[in-house]
Amino acid sequence: MLILATFVISLDRAIAAVASTSAPVTAKANNNQALDYTQVGDKIRRSLQLNVSSVAESPVQGLLQVMTEKGLFYVSQDGSYFMQGRIFNLDEGMRNETEAALSGARLSGLETFKDNVIEYKADKEKYVVNVFTDITCGYCRKLHNQMAEYNDLGITVRYLAFPRAGLGGQSYHDMVSVWCAANPQKAMDDAKAGSQVAAKNCDSKVAEQYAFGQSMGVNGTPNIVMPDGSVIPGYQPPEQLEEALKAIM
């Protein structure tokens, strides 16, 4: 394995820095003794104020992979060290193990939103892509203006909401209104064309989709999730997207 690390920190030092506001921490395990997964997750929550959704084995012995609302991280099995980086498998042609883990998590997460997307379905569907979008994003509008071309190539597009300004901006409220409209597809068409969005409210899942996007590393739009869970971060012309889809199918 090859690990490319962005940063490594000692969780015990991080805990000490916030000790005045944190609950007492479970005693550190001996060097040869691993904390259980619950203890590791709790320690990260307390020390770094990250919401931990899962803790699991990683491909590297001695490291656990931790999924949080800010992405995938790694932690030593004794809960002492925390790292952001990528793991590549030298024995498997430099396979990106970090991306493989994220791809699986993306597909699982997308399944939970299958009834909350705004879909533009191809008549002769060959491929399905999920696209994190913002109604104010220039390249999102460019992609949307070519929707007929994507559909003609057999590409179904399913939109998830990712208001780039966050949950406090006007685009968030407008996207809620789009998702809650009587005809969400028409509301999306109008919003992408620059028309004013009629205010609506409902259980839209826009906030949940935004949080999911953040946890999967989305930091801009459009962000295209491919059928295998891989990501193309940015606009792709219809023909180029078709070629990328053919390459993985």
Short mmCIF file of C-alpha atoms in Angstrom, two decimals:
data_model
loop_
_atom_site.label_atom_id
_atom_site.label_comp_id
_atom_site.label_asym_id
_atom_site.label_seq_id
_atom_site.Cartn_x
_atom_site.Cartn_y
_atom_site.Cartn_z
CA MET A 1 0.00 0.00 0.00
CA LEU A 2 1.02 3.61 -0.56
CA ILE A 3 -0.51 6.27 1.66
CA LEU A 4 -0.43 9.94 0.63
CA ALA A 5 -1.24 11.93 3.74
CA THR A 6 -2.42 15.52 3.86
CA PHE A 7 -2.13 15.79 7.62
CA VAL A 8 -1.71 13.65 10.69
CA ILE A 9 -2.63 14.86 14.15
CA SER A 10 -2.51 13.39 17.61
CA LEU A 11 -6.05 13.04 18.91
CA ASP A 12 -4.77 13.17 22.47
CA ARG A 13 -3.27 16.62 21.85
CA ALA A 14 -6.48 17.74 20.16
CA ILE A 15 -8.46 16.52 23.13
CA ALA A 16 -6.22 18.42 25.53
CA ALA A 17 -6.82 21.60 23.53
CA VAL A 18 -10.57 21.35 24.06
CA ALA A 19 -10.55 19.64 27.46
CA SER A 20 -12.17 22.60 29.17
CA THR A 21 -15.32 22.16 27.07
CA SER A 22 -15.28 18.41 26.44
CA ALA A 23 -16.48 15.45 28.44
CA PRO A 24 -13.82 13.15 29.97
CA VAL A 25 -12.23 10.83 27.43
CA THR A 26 -11.99 7.07 27.78
CA ALA A 27 -8.49 6.11 28.84
CA LYS A 28 -6.08 5.51 25.99
CA ALA A 29 -5.51 1.86 25.14
CA ASN A 30 -2.11 0.25 25.56
CA ASN A 31 0.07 0.22 22.46
CA ASN A 32 -0.93 -3.36 21.65
CA GLN A 33 -4.59 -2.94 22.51
CA ALA A 34 -7.13 -1.38 20.15
CA LEU A 35 -10.08 0.66 21.31
CA ASP A 36 -13.41 -0.60 20.05
CA TYR A 37 -15.05 1.24 17.17
CA THR A 38 -17.57 3.01 19.38
CA GLN A 39 -14.81 4.45 21.55
CA VAL A 40 -12.86 5.59 18.48
CA GLY A 41 -15.92 7.31 17.03
CA ASP A 42 -16.76 8.97 20.34
CA LYS A 43 -13.18 10.19 20.74
CA ILE A 44 -13.21 11.83 17.31
CA ARG A 45 -16.58 13.47 18.00
CA ARG A 46 -15.34 14.92 21.27
CA SER A 47 -11.89 16.01 20.13
CA LEU A 48 -12.63 17.32 16.64
CA GLN A 49 -16.37 18.05 16.77
CA LEU A 50 -16.95 15.90 13.69
CA ASN A 51 -20.12 13.90 13.22
CA VAL A 52 -19.03 10.31 12.67
CA SER A 53 -21.40 8.14 10.64
CA SER A 54 -19.26 4.98 10.54
CA VAL A 55 -15.97 3.46 11.67
CA ALA A 56 -14.67 0.41 9.79
CA GLU A 57 -11.53 -1.50 8.90
CA SER A 58 -9.37 0.08 6.20
CA PRO A 59 -7.23 -1.82 3.67
CA VAL A 60 -4.15 -1.01 5.78
CA GLN A 61 -3.52 -3.04 8.92
CA GLY A 62 -3.58 -0.80 11.98
CA LEU A 63 -5.72 1.90 10.37
CA LEU A 64 -9.47 2.39 10.60
CA GLN A 65 -11.47 4.41 8.08
CA VAL A 66 -13.89 6.95 9.52
CA MET A 67 -16.75 8.47 7.52
CA THR A 68 -17.78 11.93 8.70
CA GLU A 69 -19.85 14.85 7.44
CA LYS A 70 -16.58 16.32 6.12
CA GLY A 71 -15.44 13.23 4.26
CA LEU A 72 -13.39 10.08 4.79
CA PHE A 73 -10.49 10.05 7.26
CA TYR A 74 -8.22 7.44 8.82
CA VAL A 75 -7.39 6.87 12.47
CA SER A 76 -4.88 4.58 14.15
CA GLN A 77 -6.47 1.52 15.71
CA ASP A 78 -5.57 2.66 19.23
CA GLY A 79 -7.37 5.96 18.61
CA SER A 80 -4.26 8.12 18.96
CA TYR A 81 -3.62 9.48 15.47
CA PHE A 82 -5.96 10.93 12.86
CA MET A 83 -5.08 11.35 9.19
CA GLN A 84 -6.50 12.70 5.96
CA GLY A 85 -5.08 11.20 2.80
CA ARG A 86 -5.39 8.64 0.04
CA ILE A 87 -4.45 4.97 0.08
CA PHE A 88 -3.23 3.33 -3.14
CA ASN A 89 -2.79 -0.41 -3.60
CA LEU A 90 0.55 -1.08 -5.29
CA ASP A 91 -0.28 -4.75 -5.80
CA GLU A 92 -3.48 -3.87 -7.69
CA GLY A 93 -2.15 -1.40 -10.23
CA MET A 94 -2.24 1.62 -7.91
CA ARG A 95 -5.95 1.16 -7.22
CA ASN A 96 -7.21 4.12 -5.21
CA GLU A 97 -8.64 2.39 -2.13
CA THR A 98 -9.89 5.67 -0.66
CA GLU A 99 -11.89 6.44 -3.78
CA ALA A 100 -13.22 2.87 -3.83
CA ALA A 101 -14.55 3.31 -0.29
CA LEU A 102 -16.09 6.67 -1.18
CA SER A 103 -17.67 5.27 -4.34
CA GLY A 104 -19.49 2.63 -2.34
CA ALA A 105 -20.64 5.20 0.20
CA ARG A 106 -21.89 7.49 -2.58
CA LEU A 107 -24.00 4.74 -4.14
CA SER A 108 -25.47 3.76 -0.76
CA GLY A 109 -26.26 7.37 0.04
CA LEU A 110 -27.82 8.04 -3.35
CA GLU A 111 -30.19 5.13 -2.79
CA THR A 112 -31.66 6.95 0.22
CA PHE A 113 -32.55 9.94 -1.99
CA LYS A 114 -33.96 8.03 -4.97
CA ASP A 115 -37.45 9.41 -4.29
CA ASN A 116 -36.24 12.98 -3.75
CA VAL A 117 -34.36 13.72 -6.97
CA ILE A 118 -35.60 15.81 -9.90
CA GLU A 119 -35.23 13.48 -12.86
CA TYR A 120 -34.86 14.15 -16.58
CA LYS A 121 -35.34 10.69 -18.01
CA ALA A 122 -34.03 9.61 -21.41
CA ASP A 123 -36.62 7.90 -23.62
CA LYS A 124 -34.08 5.24 -24.57
CA GLU A 125 -32.17 5.12 -21.30
CA LYS A 126 -28.68 3.63 -21.38
CA TYR A 127 -27.07 5.41 -18.44
CA VAL A 128 -28.11 7.19 -15.25
CA VAL A 129 -26.03 9.93 -13.65
CA ASN A 130 -26.73 11.84 -10.46
CA VAL A 131 -25.74 15.50 -10.53
CA PHE A 132 -25.32 17.78 -7.52
CA THR A 133 -26.56 21.13 -8.81
CA ASP A 134 -27.15 24.76 -7.82
CA ILE A 135 -29.71 26.85 -9.68
CA THR A 136 -27.38 29.89 -9.69
CA CYS A 137 -24.29 28.08 -11.02
CA GLY A 138 -23.28 29.09 -14.55
CA TYR A 139 -21.97 25.69 -15.62
CA CYS A 140 -25.01 24.02 -14.03
CA ARG A 141 -27.17 26.17 -16.30
CA LYS A 142 -25.01 25.27 -19.28
CA LEU A 143 -25.48 21.57 -18.51
CA HIS A 144 -29.20 22.08 -18.05
CA ASN A 145 -29.55 23.93 -21.36
CA GLN A 146 -28.19 20.80 -23.08
CA MET A 147 -30.52 18.39 -21.28
CA ALA A 148 -32.18 17.31 -24.54
CA GLU A 149 -28.76 16.37 -25.92
CA TYR A 150 -27.91 14.26 -22.87
CA ASN A 151 -31.30 12.55 -23.08
CA ASP A 152 -30.91 11.93 -26.82
CA LEU A 153 -27.68 10.04 -26.03
CA GLY A 154 -29.58 7.84 -23.59
CA ILE A 155 -28.33 9.64 -20.47
CA THR A 156 -30.88 10.13 -17.69
CA VAL A 157 -29.99 12.99 -15.34
CA ARG A 158 -31.11 13.00 -11.72
CA TYR A 159 -30.56 16.24 -9.82
CA LEU A 160 -29.63 16.50 -6.16
CA ALA A 161 -29.51 19.87 -4.43
CA PHE A 162 -26.21 21.47 -3.46
CA PRO A 163 -26.74 25.18 -2.69
CA ARG A 164 -23.17 26.45 -2.83
CA ALA A 165 -23.77 29.31 -0.40
CA GLY A 166 -24.89 26.88 2.27
CA LEU A 167 -28.15 26.55 4.16
CA GLY A 168 -28.40 30.22 5.05
CA GLY A 169 -28.33 31.61 1.53
CA GLN A 170 -31.20 32.57 -0.75
CA SER A 171 -30.29 29.81 -3.19
CA TYR A 172 -31.05 27.25 -0.47
CA HIS A 173 -34.54 28.66 0.06
CA ASP A 174 -35.08 28.86 -3.70
CA MET A 175 -34.01 25.27 -4.14
CA VAL A 176 -36.40 24.16 -1.42
CA SER A 177 -39.12 25.97 -3.38
CA VAL A 178 -38.11 24.18 -6.58
CA TRP A 179 -38.18 20.77 -4.91
CA CYS A 180 -41.55 21.59 -3.30
CA ALA A 181 -43.21 22.94 -6.44
CA ALA A 182 -46.26 21.18 -7.87
CA ASN A 183 -44.14 20.51 -10.97
CA PRO A 184 -40.50 20.39 -9.77
CA GLN A 185 -39.15 19.79 -13.27
CA LYS A 186 -40.80 22.93 -14.64
CA ALA A 187 -39.73 24.89 -11.56
CA MET A 188 -36.16 23.72 -12.16
CA ASP A 189 -36.35 24.74 -15.83
CA ASP A 190 -37.60 28.18 -14.85
CA ALA A 191 -35.04 28.64 -12.08
CA LYS A 192 -32.15 27.59 -14.35
CA ALA A 193 -33.43 30.13 -16.89
CA GLY A 194 -33.16 32.87 -14.28
CA SER A 195 -36.86 33.26 -13.48
CA GLN A 196 -37.96 34.15 -9.96
CA VAL A 197 -38.88 31.10 -7.90
CA ALA A 198 -42.29 31.06 -6.21
CA ALA A 199 -41.82 30.40 -2.50
CA LYS A 200 -42.85 26.92 -1.37
CA ASN A 201 -42.05 24.74 1.61
CA CYS A 202 -42.21 21.02 2.31
CA ASP A 203 -40.07 18.10 3.47
CA SER A 204 -37.77 18.58 0.48
CA LYS A 205 -34.58 16.83 1.70
CA VAL A 206 -32.56 19.70 0.22
CA ALA A 207 -30.62 20.18 3.46
CA GLU A 208 -29.99 16.44 3.74
CA GLN A 209 -28.76 16.26 0.14
CA TYR A 210 -26.41 19.18 0.76
CA ALA A 211 -25.02 17.48 3.89
CA PHE A 212 -24.60 14.21 2.00
CA GLY A 213 -22.74 16.01 -0.77
CA GLN A 214 -20.38 17.58 1.73
CA SER A 215 -19.68 14.22 3.35
CA MET A 216 -18.79 12.81 -0.07
CA GLY A 217 -16.35 15.62 -0.85
CA VAL A 218 -18.55 17.78 -3.07
CA ASN A 219 -17.31 21.37 -2.94
CA GLY A 220 -18.60 22.76 -6.22
CA THR A 221 -21.24 22.29 -8.89
CA PRO A 222 -22.07 20.62 -11.15
CA ASN A 223 -20.70 17.45 -9.58
CA ILE A 224 -21.53 14.33 -11.58
CA VAL A 225 -21.77 10.97 -9.81
CA MET A 226 -21.31 8.15 -12.29
CA PRO A 227 -23.12 4.77 -12.14
CA ASP A 228 -20.09 3.13 -10.45
CA GLY A 229 -19.96 5.80 -7.73
CA SER A 230 -16.99 7.65 -9.19
CA VAL A 231 -17.19 11.42 -9.64
CA ILE A 232 -16.56 13.92 -12.40
CA PRO A 233 -16.19 17.28 -10.62
CA GLY A 234 -17.46 19.75 -13.17
CA TYR A 235 -19.37 20.27 -16.39
CA GLN A 236 -19.02 17.68 -19.14
CA PRO A 237 -20.38 18.22 -22.68
CA PRO A 238 -22.89 15.52 -23.70
CA GLU A 239 -20.53 13.62 -26.03
CA GLN A 240 -17.67 13.63 -23.51
CA LEU A 241 -19.94 12.40 -20.74
CA GLU A 242 -21.19 9.62 -23.03
CA GLU A 243 -17.58 8.54 -23.69
CA ALA A 244 -16.79 8.56 -19.95
CA LEU A 245 -19.88 6.43 -19.30
CA LYS A 246 -18.94 3.94 -22.03
CA ALA A 247 -15.50 3.58 -20.46
CA ILE A 248 -16.87 2.38 -17.12
CA MET A 249 -19.85 0.32 -18.25
#
